[in-house]
């Protein structure tokens, strides 16, 4: 800490991370159980991996999301707010994105990097007009808060909005469903956000998500989350979906998962996240990790995150080694069976010499070699809403 | 014919020296959507409690153990084209493999249908 006074504001009675119970409880915990959620431990919370019942099961929930609209509880994620004079400029010291250029109501994907250019987390930054809102991964949110607090100037206030829930409504029917419930939300386009009201409750609605489909993330005070969840699933087009479907959907969408496809040992260039390095800031620098990443930008990364289509039906999962002939060239960081495509897919970090689309490789699974093909991502095309075509 | 169960949620039908092995309805329900089953080759000698097959659901790979020692005589080819048979018919059409039993005394430690039901109830 730079200063004994620079503590993190905690809304409500959020306990200090050191005092946290081993399992935290989601605002919708009872709601998930009542809807047949099969709860597992994730990011320190009990979360539904899938639901039981007629529409339940990972594949059914996955397909429902691709065809209708699914409700995901992502309240485990950290919702942070930065306030203060030139908060954007201050945050730019810690992320490689052009935060100052972010217009009110606009959102941007970015990365928290360490001095070595390693990825501490990936996050979404929104300019809400008056402040900056950050959504960070649940599993590392306490580390993120400590890192931000350590490196941001004392004049910048960091608030952890622990009294908020976050619900994601994802799928091609999400726009129509939410417009019916919260008029005006349908006018948002992908990666924009605005304040709304539902039954007198303030909402912060972002048109974004983690499935590759059109959809929203809705921030709402935790006390009202159950009522909103009820209102959403009262619509026949909406079913609840769990972590299992969330994972298979994001994998098909080519979206990396922090802690698996991204970690402090990976850098943004190898990870294929160049778009998160704003062009204006690649050369000017002034962000943590720039000194380490500049040479990688100049000469290219030794390894690259690629997509792999696996032949046959046997999935290749995290940790499986990738070979070009006899030579070990990399490792799968996440993989599984694609319900949409009907065959296994994976993400892997492999030697850049073998990373061209269409390269034939092998993956070792239980001492068998599976044939695989380097494939462009997303595996399943994104269908974000970018406005009605003229 | 008698059916036995293991604590690892395999079932085994015994007819003379031959046995048919699969996973229980409880097991498939826990695993969720099954997308692939890796079955032992014919002629493989398996040992009671040892690895015999792998069942892959959307979310994870799980080992299936041999409920009893013996030599594999047949694997269920239908699972190759339709692994979801394990979900829809776990205790009939979704059987995994057949084997020739090498030591029938190993059956003594297994559960019958009633005790298995009680066992599952307690989970």
Tab-separated table of N, CA, C and O in Angstrom, chain A residues 159-273:
chain	number	residue	atom	x	y	z
A	159	UNK	N	-14.215	1.767	-5.335
A	159	UNK	CA	-15.312	1.210	-4.554
A	159	UNK	C	-15.672	-0.170	-5.089
A	159	UNK	O	-15.854	-0.340	-6.297
A	160	UNK	N	-15.719	-1.120	-4.207
A	160	UNK	CA	-16.184	-2.465	-4.569
A	160	UNK	C	-17.679	-2.521	-4.284
A	160	UNK	O	-18.106	-2.466	-3.141
A	161	UNK	N	-18.463	-2.618	-5.342
A	161	UNK	CA	-19.921	-2.600	-5.178
A	161	UNK	C	-20.428	-3.993	-4.839
A	161	UNK	O	-21.087	-4.655	-5.645
A	162	UNK	N	-20.114	-4.410	-3.630
A	162	UNK	CA	-20.434	-5.765	-3.203
A	162	UNK	C	-21.927	-5.961	-2.945
A	162	UNK	O	-22.379	-7.074	-2.740
A	163	UNK	N	-22.675	-4.859	-2.967
A	163	UNK	CA	-24.119	-4.973	-2.737
A	163	UNK	C	-24.894	-5.127	-4.042
A	163	UNK	O	-26.119	-5.076	-4.055
A	164	UNK	N	-24.153	-5.324	-5.144
A	164	UNK	CA	-24.827	-5.482	-6.437
A	164	UNK	C	-24.752	-6.916	-6.929
A	164	UNK	O	-23.743	-7.593	-6.739
A	165	UNK	N	-25.822	-7.350	-7.554
A	165	UNK	CA	-25.824	-8.623	-8.280
A	165	UNK	C	-25.594	-8.316	-9.752
A	165	UNK	O	-25.760	-7.167	-10.193
A	166	UNK	N	-25.197	-9.328	-10.507
A	166	UNK	CA	-25.018	-9.154	-11.955
A	166	UNK	C	-25.677	-10.340	-12.661
A	166	UNK	O	-25.301	-11.492	-12.423
A	167	UNK	N	-26.678	-10.033	-13.465
A	167	UNK	CA	-27.387	-11.077	-14.198
A	167	UNK	C	-27.100	-10.908	-15.685
A	167	UNK	O	-27.154	-9.799	-16.211
A	168	UNK	N	-26.797	-12.021	-16.353
A	168	UNK	CA	-26.566	-11.968	-17.793
A	168	UNK	C	-27.730	-12.642	-18.506
A	168	UNK	O	-28.107	-13.762	-18.169
A	169	UNK	N	-28.307	-11.926	-19.450
A	169	UNK	CA	-29.372	-12.486	-20.291
A	169	UNK	C	-28.782	-12.603	-21.686
A	169	UNK	O	-28.432	-11.592	-22.300
A	170	UNK	N	-28.651	-13.836	-22.174
A	170	UNK	CA	-27.884	-14.057	-23.394
A	170	UNK	C	-28.663	-14.919	-24.387
A	170	UNK	O	-29.251	-15.921	-24.008
A	171	UNK	N	-28.612	-14.519	-25.652
A	171	UNK	CA	-29.261	-15.310	-26.687
A	171	UNK	C	-29.980	-14.415	-27.661
A	171	UNK	O	-30.236	-13.235	-27.367
A	172	UNK	N	-30.347	-14.964	-28.842
A	172	UNK	CA	-30.946	-14.137	-29.898
A	172	UNK	C	-32.277	-13.495	-29.495
A	172	UNK	O	-32.673	-12.502	-30.102
A	173	UNK	N	-32.961	-14.045	-28.491
A	173	UNK	CA	-34.229	-13.447	-28.069
A	173	UNK	C	-34.073	-12.518	-26.862
A	173	UNK	O	-35.067	-11.971	-26.357
A	174	UNK	N	-32.834	-12.334	-26.409
A	174	UNK	CA	-32.594	-11.504	-25.225
A	174	UNK	C	-33.056	-10.065	-25.462
A	174	UNK	O	-33.646	-9.441	-24.568
A	175	UNK	N	-32.798	-9.539	-26.657
A	175	UNK	CA	-33.154	-8.148	-26.960
A	175	UNK	C	-34.651	-7.910	-26.825
A	175	UNK	O	-35.083	-6.943	-26.180
A	176	UNK	N	-35.440	-8.796	-27.413
A	176	UNK	CA	-36.895	-8.634	-27.372
A	176	UNK	C	-37.427	-8.831	-25.955
A	176	UNK	O	-38.327	-8.112	-25.505
A	177	UNK	N	-36.862	-9.799	-25.242
A	177	UNK	CA	-37.311	-10.064	-23.877
A	177	UNK	C	-37.063	-8.854	-22.987
A	177	UNK	O	-37.955	-8.387	-22.274
A	178	UNK	N	-35.858	-8.329	-23.038
A	178	UNK	CA	-35.535	-7.236	-22.116
A	178	UNK	C	-36.234	-5.944	-22.509
A	178	UNK	O	-36.649	-5.167	-21.639
A	179	UNK	N	-36.418	-5.731	-23.814
A	179	UNK	CA	-37.140	-4.532	-24.256
A	179	UNK	C	-38.566	-4.555	-23.690
A	179	UNK	O	-39.099	-3.519	-23.299
A	180	UNK	N	-39.173	-5.753	-23.625
A	180	UNK	CA	-40.516	-5.878	-23.076
A	180	UNK	C	-40.564	-5.523	-21.594
A	180	UNK	O	-41.555	-4.966	-21.112
A	181	UNK	N	-39.500	-5.863	-20.884
A	181	UNK	CA	-39.457	-5.663	-19.435
A	181	UNK	C	-38.900	-4.291	-19.068
A	181	UNK	O	-39.381	-3.651	-18.128
A	182	UNK	N	-37.902	-3.876	-19.804
A	182	UNK	CA	-37.230	-2.599	-19.533
A	182	UNK	C	-37.137	-1.823	-20.850
A	182	UNK	O	-36.141	-1.922	-21.558
A	183	UNK	N	-38.210	-1.084	-21.176
A	183	UNK	CA	-38.247	-0.391	-22.467
A	183	UNK	C	-37.046	0.543	-22.641
A	183	UNK	O	-36.616	1.206	-21.692
A	184	UNK	N	-36.511	0.516	-23.844
A	184	UNK	CA	-35.355	1.361	-24.156
A	184	UNK	C	-34.059	0.576	-24.247
A	184	UNK	O	-33.126	0.982	-24.950
A	185	UNK	N	-34.011	-0.592	-23.570
A	185	UNK	CA	-32.768	-1.367	-23.588
A	185	UNK	C	-32.467	-1.907	-24.981
A	185	UNK	O	-31.310	-2.130	-25.331
A	186	UNK	N	-33.527	-2.099	-25.779
A	186	UNK	CA	-33.342	-2.632	-27.128
A	186	UNK	C	-32.550	-1.704	-28.035
A	186	UNK	O	-32.026	-2.135	-29.063
A	187	UNK	N	-32.463	-0.445	-27.652
A	187	UNK	CA	-31.738	0.523	-28.485
A	187	UNK	C	-30.233	0.481	-28.251
A	187	UNK	O	-29.468	1.035	-29.039
A	188	UNK	N	-29.815	-0.169	-27.160
A	188	UNK	CA	-28.370	-0.300	-26.924
A	188	UNK	C	-27.756	-1.152	-28.022
A	188	UNK	O	-28.384	-2.101	-28.496
A	189	UNK	N	-26.547	-0.815	-28.429
A	189	UNK	CA	-25.821	-1.712	-29.332
A	189	UNK	C	-24.667	-2.351	-28.577
A	189	UNK	O	-24.355	-1.973	-27.444
A	190	UNK	N	-24.067	-3.343	-29.190
A	190	UNK	CA	-22.992	-4.113	-28.569
A	190	UNK	C	-21.912	-3.196	-27.981
A	190	UNK	O	-21.451	-2.274	-28.642
A	191	UNK	N	-21.550	-3.464	-26.754
A	191	UNK	CA	-20.511	-2.726	-26.031
A	191	UNK	C	-20.884	-1.273	-25.726
A	191	UNK	O	-20.032	-0.386	-25.666
A	192	UNK	N	-22.200	-1.077	-25.513
A	192	UNK	CA	-22.641	0.194	-24.949
A	192	UNK	C	-23.490	-0.129	-23.721
A	192	UNK	O	-23.963	-1.257	-23.554
A	193	UNK	N	-23.669	0.870	-22.883
A	193	UNK	CA	-24.373	0.649	-21.615
A	193	UNK	C	-25.065	1.928	-21.181
A	193	UNK	O	-24.679	3.017	-21.596
A	194	UNK	N	-26.112	1.760	-20.356
A	194	UNK	CA	-26.827	2.939	-19.859
A	194	UNK	C	-27.615	2.565	-18.608
A	194	UNK	O	-27.829	1.383	-18.315
A	195	UNK	N	-28.063	3.604	-17.901
A	195	UNK	CA	-28.886	3.414	-16.707
A	195	UNK	C	-30.350	3.285	-17.115
A	195	UNK	O	-30.821	3.987	-18.015
A	196	UNK	N	-31.065	2.383	-16.469
A	196	UNK	CA	-32.495	2.210	-16.689
A	196	UNK	C	-33.159	2.032	-15.334
A	196	UNK	O	-32.498	2.021	-14.303
A	197	UNK	N	-34.471	1.866	-15.385
A	197	UNK	CA	-35.200	1.621	-14.160
A	197	UNK	C	-36.195	0.495	-14.405
A	197	UNK	O	-36.795	0.409	-15.481
A	198	UNK	N	-36.337	-0.376	-13.425
A	198	UNK	CA	-37.322	-1.454	-13.528
A	198	UNK	C	-38.096	-1.508	-12.212
A	198	UNK	O	-37.513	-1.727	-11.160
A	199	UNK	N	-39.399	-1.255	-12.296
A	199	UNK	CA	-40.247	-1.229	-11.086
A	199	UNK	C	-39.658	-0.339	-9.996
A	199	UNK	O	-39.669	-0.705	-8.817
A	200	UNK	N	-39.081	0.770	-10.405
A	200	UNK	CA	-38.527	1.685	-9.420
A	200	UNK	C	-37.120	1.350	-8.964
A	200	UNK	O	-36.542	2.067	-8.150
A	201	UNK	N	-36.596	0.228	-9.458
A	201	UNK	CA	-35.235	-0.166	-9.087
A	201	UNK	C	-34.257	0.261	-10.175
A	201	UNK	O	-34.464	-0.065	-11.343
A	202	UNK	N	-33.194	0.960	-9.816
A	202	UNK	CA	-32.214	1.345	-10.830
A	202	UNK	C	-31.475	0.119	-11.368
A	202	UNK	O	-31.124	-0.794	-10.613
A	203	UNK	N	-31.264	0.119	-12.674
A	203	UNK	CA	-30.475	-0.933	-13.316
A	203	UNK	C	-29.350	-0.262	-14.088
A	203	UNK	O	-29.515	0.836	-14.600
A	204	UNK	N	-28.229	-0.941	-14.172
A	204	UNK	CA	-27.197	-0.531	-15.127
A	204	UNK	C	-27.102	-1.674	-16.144
A	204	UNK	O	-26.776	-2.807	-15.774
A	205	UNK	N	-27.458	-1.374	-17.385
A	205	UNK	CA	-27.576	-2.427	-18.398
A	205	UNK	C	-26.490	-2.259	-19.455
A	205	UNK	O	-26.356	-1.188	-20.052
A	206	UNK	N	-25.732	-3.323	-19.684
A	206	UNK	CA	-24.669	-3.331	-20.687
A	206	UNK	C	-25.036	-4.340	-21.765
A	206	UNK	O	-25.459	-5.449	-21.450
A	207	UNK	N	-24.871	-3.964	-23.027
A	207	UNK	CA	-25.134	-4.942	-24.084
A	207	UNK	C	-23.821	-5.664	-24.381
A	207	UNK	O	-23.008	-5.219	-25.203
A	208	UNK	N	-23.610	-6.735	-23.697
A	208	UNK	CA	-22.354	-7.479	-23.798
A	208	UNK	C	-22.574	-8.843	-23.172
A	208	UNK	O	-23.668	-9.139	-22.686
A	209	UNK	N	-21.560	-9.663	-23.187
A	209	UNK	CA	-21.693	-10.986	-22.581
A	209	UNK	C	-20.514	-11.862	-22.914
A	209	UNK	O	-19.484	-11.375	-23.393
A	210	UNK	N	-20.711	-13.150	-22.666
A	210	UNK	CA	-19.580	-14.081	-22.711
A	210	UNK	C	-19.991	-15.364	-23.430
A	210	UNK	O	-19.493	-16.438	-23.148
A	211	UNK	N	-20.963	-15.226	-24.331
A	211	UNK	CA	-21.475	-16.415	-25.016
A	211	UNK	C	-21.290	-16.337	-26.524
A	211	UNK	O	-21.488	-17.325	-27.226
A	212	UNK	N	-20.971	-15.153	-27.044
A	212	UNK	CA	-20.913	-14.956	-28.495
A	212	UNK	C	-22.251	-14.544	-29.071
A	212	UNK	O	-22.348	-14.158	-30.241
A	213	UNK	N	-23.307	-14.642	-28.252
A	213	UNK	CA	-24.640	-14.229	-28.691
A	213	UNK	C	-24.893	-12.776	-28.305
A	213	UNK	O	-24.207	-12.211	-27.458
A	214	UNK	N	-25.921	-12.209	-28.905
A	214	UNK	CA	-26.440	-10.937	-28.433
A	214	UNK	C	-26.874	-11.125	-26.971
A	214	UNK	O	-27.217	-12.238	-26.564
A	215	UNK	N	-26.864	-10.045	-26.225
A	215	UNK	CA	-27.329	-10.178	-24.853
A	215	UNK	C	-26.908	-9.020	-23.988
A	215	UNK	O	-26.314	-8.047	-24.467
A	216	UNK	N	-27.245	-9.157	-22.707
A	216	UNK	CA	-27.063	-8.048	-21.757
A	216	UNK	C	-26.447	-8.558	-20.471
A	216	UNK	O	-26.615	-9.722	-20.103
A	217	UNK	N	-25.790	-7.647	-19.776
A	217	UNK	CA	-25.452	-7.881	-18.377
A	217	UNK	C	-26.133	-6.770	-17.583
A	217	UNK	O	-26.008	-5.599	-17.918
A	218	UNK	N	-26.874	-7.193	-16.581
A	218	UNK	CA	-27.724	-6.267	-15.837
A	218	UNK	C	-27.241	-6.202	-14.396
A	218	UNK	O	-27.254	-7.201	-13.673
A	219	UNK	N	-26.821	-5.022	-14.000
A	219	UNK	CA	-26.368	-4.808	-12.631
A	219	UNK	C	-27.545	-4.260	-11.828
A	219	UNK	O	-28.189	-3.288	-12.232
A	220	UNK	N	-27.814	-4.897	-10.694
A	220	UNK	CA	-28.986	-4.545	-9.891
A	220	UNK	C	-28.672	-4.775	-8.425
A	220	UNK	O	-27.895	-5.685	-8.094
A	221	UNK	N	-29.243	-3.973	-7.560
A	221	UNK	CA	-29.012	-4.156	-6.135
A	221	UNK	C	-29.436	-5.583	-5.743
A	221	UNK	O	-30.469	-6.089	-6.200
A	222	UNK	N	-28.578	-6.238	-4.927
A	222	UNK	CA	-28.736	-7.670	-4.668
A	222	UNK	C	-30.129	-8.027	-4.141
A	222	UNK	O	-30.692	-9.066	-4.506
A	223	UNK	N	-30.706	-7.155	-3.316
A	223	UNK	CA	-32.028	-7.427	-2.739
A	223	UNK	C	-33.116	-7.606	-3.786
A	223	UNK	O	-34.143	-8.232	-3.526
A	224	UNK	N	-32.914	-6.998	-4.951
A	224	UNK	CA	-33.941	-7.040	-5.992
A	224	UNK	C	-33.624	-8.069	-7.075
A	224	UNK	O	-34.386	-8.225	-8.028
A	225	UNK	N	-32.502	-8.753	-6.943
A	225	UNK	CA	-32.061	-9.669	-8.004
A	225	UNK	C	-33.041	-10.820	-8.205
A	225	UNK	O	-33.320	-11.241	-9.334
A	226	UNK	N	-33.588	-11.320	-7.086
A	226	UNK	CA	-34.495	-12.454	-7.195
A	226	UNK	C	-35.765	-12.053	-7.957
A	226	UNK	O	-36.258	-12.800	-8.800
A	227	UNK	N	-36.270	-10.874	-7.649
A	227	UNK	CA	-37.485	-10.399	-8.331
A	227	UNK	C	-37.230	-10.237	-9.830
A	227	UNK	O	-38.079	-10.582	-10.657
A	228	UNK	N	-36.067	-9.721	-10.180
A	228	UNK	CA	-35.750	-9.561	-11.604
A	228	UNK	C	-35.568	-10.924	-12.282
A	228	UNK	O	-36.059	-11.143	-13.397
A	229	UNK	N	-34.895	-11.839	-11.584
A	229	UNK	CA	-34.717	-13.186	-12.143
A	229	UNK	C	-36.081	-13.840	-12.382
A	229	UNK	O	-36.315	-14.456	-13.433
A	230	UNK	N	-36.991	-13.686	-11.421
A	230	UNK	CA	-38.350	-14.233	-11.571
A	230	UNK	C	-39.050	-13.622	-12.785
A	230	UNK	O	-39.695	-14.323	-13.567
A	231	UNK	N	-38.926	-12.308	-12.913
A	231	UNK	CA	-39.588	-11.625	-14.026
A	231	UNK	C	-39.016	-12.087	-15.366
A	231	UNK	O	-39.747	-12.245	-16.346
A	232	UNK	N	-37.724	-12.336	-15.398
A	232	UNK	CA	-37.101	-12.767	-16.660
A	232	UNK	C	-37.515	-14.186	-17.035
A	232	UNK	O	-37.886	-14.456	-18.177
A	233	UNK	N	-37.479	-15.112	-16.061
A	233	UNK	CA	-37.824	-16.491	-16.421
A	233	UNK	C	-39.332	-16.698	-16.538
A	233	UNK	O	-39.777	-17.745	-17.016
A	234	UNK	N	-40.112	-15.686	-16.140
A	234	UNK	CA	-41.559	-15.771	-16.370
A	234	UNK	C	-41.858	-15.702	-17.866
A	234	UNK	O	-42.928	-16.118	-18.313
A	235	UNK	N	-40.919	-15.188	-18.621
A	235	UNK	CA	-41.040	-15.149	-20.080
A	235	UNK	C	-40.675	-16.526	-20.638
A	235	UNK	O	-39.619	-17.076	-20.293
A	236	UNK	N	-41.551	-17.078	-21.475
A	236	UNK	CA	-41.323	-18.428	-22.006
A	236	UNK	C	-40.029	-18.547	-22.807
A	236	UNK	O	-39.540	-19.640	-23.042
A	237	UNK	N	-39.522	-17.420	-23.235
A	237	UNK	CA	-38.310	-17.460	-24.061
A	237	UNK	C	-37.044	-17.571	-23.221
A	237	UNK	O	-35.952	-17.729	-23.772
A	238	UNK	N	-37.193	-17.484	-21.901
A	238	UNK	CA	-36.015	-17.468	-21.017
A	238	UNK	C	-35.964	-18.709	-20.124
A	238	UNK	O	-36.967	-19.074	-19.510
A	239	UNK	N	-34.804	-19.355	-20.066
A	239	UNK	CA	-34.546	-20.440	-19.128
A	239	UNK	C	-33.245	-20.130	-18.384
A	239	UNK	O	-32.363	-19.478	-18.951
A	240	UNK	N	-33.133	-20.563	-17.134
A	240	UNK	CA	-31.847	-20.373	-16.454
A	240	UNK	C	-30.780	-21.301	-17.029
A	240	UNK	O	-31.098	-22.404	-17.490
A	241	UNK	N	-29.546	-20.840	-17.023
A	241	UNK	CA	-28.425	-21.660	-17.496
A	241	UNK	C	-27.268	-21.514	-16.518
A	241	UNK	O	-27.113	-20.480	-15.867
A	242	UNK	N	-26.451	-22.566	-16.435
A	242	UNK	CA	-25.388	-22.616	-15.430
A	242	UNK	C	-23.999	-22.430	-16.014
A	242	UNK	O	-23.817	-22.130	-17.195
A	243	UNK	N	-23.018	-22.649	-15.133
A	243	UNK	CA	-21.613	-22.465	-15.508
A	243	UNK	C	-21.166	-23.393	-16.621
A	243	UNK	O	-20.289	-23.045	-17.402
A	244	UNK	N	-21.745	-24.594	-16.665
A	244	UNK	CA	-21.345	-25.565	-17.686
A	244	UNK	C	-21.609	-25.030	-19.073
A	244	UNK	O	-20.727	-25.028	-19.947
A	245	UNK	N	-22.833	-24.543	-19.297
A	245	UNK	CA	-23.183	-23.983	-20.603
A	245	UNK	C	-22.399	-22.696	-20.868
A	245	UNK	O	-21.974	-22.430	-21.995
A	246	UNK	N	-22.188	-21.919	-19.819
A	246	UNK	CA	-21.414	-20.690	-19.988
A	246	UNK	C	-20.018	-21.011	-20.532
A	246	UNK	O	-19.495	-20.333	-21.407
A	247	UNK	N	-19.439	-22.107	-20.021
A	247	UNK	CA	-18.103	-22.489	-20.459
A	247	UNK	C	-18.102	-23.019	-21.895
A	247	UNK	O	-17.248	-22.653	-22.702
A	248	UNK	N	-19.064	-23.863	-22.238
A	248	UNK	CA	-19.076	-24.407	-23.597
A	248	UNK	C	-19.429	-23.324	-24.621
A	248	UNK	O	-18.924	-23.337	-25.749
A	249	UNK	N	-20.252	-22.365	-24.221
A	249	UNK	CA	-20.614	-21.257	-25.125
A	249	UNK	C	-19.412	-20.346	-25.380
A	249	UNK	O	-19.113	-19.983	-26.518
A	250	UNK	N	-18.697	-20.009	-24.316
A	250	UNK	CA	-17.562	-19.083	-24.487
A	250	UNK	C	-16.434	-19.766	-25.258
A	250	UNK	O	-15.703	-19.111	-26.000
A	251	UNK	N	-16.299	-21.077	-25.075
A	251	UNK	CA	-15.275	-21.812	-25.826
A	251	UNK	C	-15.591	-21.759	-27.320
A	251	UNK	O	-14.724	-21.462	-28.144
A	252	UNK	N	-16.834	-22.032	-27.687
A	252	UNK	CA	-17.242	-21.933	-29.097
A	252	UNK	C	-17.031	-20.513	-29.625
A	252	UNK	O	-16.737	-20.303	-30.792
A	253	UNK	N	-17.230	-19.519	-28.754
A	253	UNK	CA	-17.089	-18.122	-29.167
A	253	UNK	C	-15.627	-17.684	-29.198
A	253	UNK	O	-15.330	-16.537	-29.556
A	254	UNK	N	-14.707	-18.592	-28.831
A	254	UNK	CA	-13.282	-18.278	-28.876
A	254	UNK	C	-12.828	-17.329	-27.790
A	254	UNK	O	-11.757	-16.736	-27.902
A	255	UNK	N	-13.646	-17.173	-26.751
A	255	UNK	CA	-13.326	-16.212	-25.695
A	255	UNK	C	-12.499	-16.908	-24.612
A	255	UNK	O	-12.911	-17.939	-24.076
A	256	UNK	N	-11.345	-16.343	-24.280
A	256	UNK	CA	-10.483	-16.987	-23.285
A	256	UNK	C	-11.066	-16.902	-21.889
A	256	UNK	O	-11.792	-15.969	-21.568
A	257	UNK	N	-10.743	-17.900	-21.071
A	257	UNK	CA	-11.209	-17.947	-19.675
A	257	UNK	C	-10.024	-17.686	-18.761
A	257	UNK	O	-9.017	-18.407	-18.810
A	258	UNK	N	-10.151	-16.658	-17.924
A	258	UNK	CA	-9.039	-16.335	-17.034
A	258	UNK	C	-8.784	-17.479	-16.058
A	258	UNK	O	-9.707	-18.100	-15.550
A	259	UNK	N	-7.478	-17.728	-15.818
A	259	UNK	CA	-7.102	-18.829	-14.938
A	259	UNK	C	-6.866	-20.116	-15.709
A	259	UNK	O	-6.324	-21.077	-15.172
A	260	UNK	N	-7.277	-20.135	-16.958
A	260	UNK	CA	-7.076	-21.293	-17.824
A	260	UNK	C	-6.333	-20.860	-19.088
A	260	UNK	O	-5.202	-21.260	-19.316
A	261	UNK	N	-6.967	-20.022	-19.890
A	261	UNK	CA	-6.342	-19.568	-21.138
A	261	UNK	C	-5.489	-18.318	-20.931
A	261	UNK	O	-4.687	-17.963	-21.798
A	262	UNK	N	-5.699	-17.641	-19.839
A	262	UNK	CA	-4.932	-16.439	-19.496
A	262	UNK	C	-4.473	-16.558	-18.050
A	262	UNK	O	-5.243	-16.999	-17.197
A	263	UNK	N	-3.233	-16.172	-17.796
A	263	UNK	CA	-2.729	-16.116	-16.426
A	263	UNK	C	-1.449	-15.284	-16.452
A	263	UNK	O	-1.054	-14.792	-17.506
A	264	UNK	N	-0.794	-15.101	-15.305
A	264	UNK	CA	0.399	-14.234	-15.286
A	264	UNK	C	1.544	-14.756	-16.157
A	264	UNK	O	2.461	-14.006	-16.478
A	265	UNK	N	1.492	-16.023	-16.544
A	265	UNK	CA	2.538	-16.558	-17.432
A	265	UNK	C	2.255	-16.258	-18.901
A	265	UNK	O	3.080	-16.537	-19.758
A	266	UNK	N	1.072	-15.761	-19.196
A	266	UNK	CA	0.737	-15.445	-20.586
A	266	UNK	C	0.764	-13.933	-20.774
A	266	UNK	O	0.545	-13.176	-19.840
A	267	UNK	N	1.048	-13.513	-21.996
A	267	UNK	CA	1.064	-12.095	-22.305
A	267	UNK	C	0.037	-11.827	-23.413
A	267	UNK	O	-0.380	-12.754	-24.103
A	268	UNK	N	-0.358	-10.570	-23.583
A	268	UNK	CA	-1.447	-10.264	-24.522
A	268	UNK	C	-1.137	-10.614	-25.982
A	268	UNK	O	-2.047	-10.935	-26.738
A	269	UNK	N	0.147	-10.550	-26.350
A	269	UNK	CA	0.488	-10.846	-27.745
A	269	UNK	C	0.338	-12.348	-28.004
A	269	UNK	O	-0.320	-12.771	-28.956
A	270	UNK	N	0.921	-13.165	-27.134
A	270	UNK	CA	0.776	-14.618	-27.268
A	270	UNK	C	-0.682	-15.027	-27.192
A	270	UNK	O	-1.115	-15.963	-27.862
A	271	UNK	N	-1.428	-14.323	-26.356
A	271	UNK	CA	-2.835	-14.668	-26.135
A	271	UNK	C	-3.737	-14.255	-27.296
A	271	UNK	O	-4.915	-14.581	-27.311
A	272	UNK	N	-3.156	-13.519	-28.260
A	272	UNK	CA	-3.967	-13.080	-29.395
A	272	UNK	C	-4.947	-11.985	-29.016
A	272	UNK	O	-6.021	-11.865	-29.597
A	273	UNK	N	-4.576	-11.187	-28.016
A	273	UNK	CA	-5.468	-10.117	-27.550
A	273	UNK	C	-4.903	-8.745	-27.922
A	273	UNK	O	-5.010	-7.778	-27.171
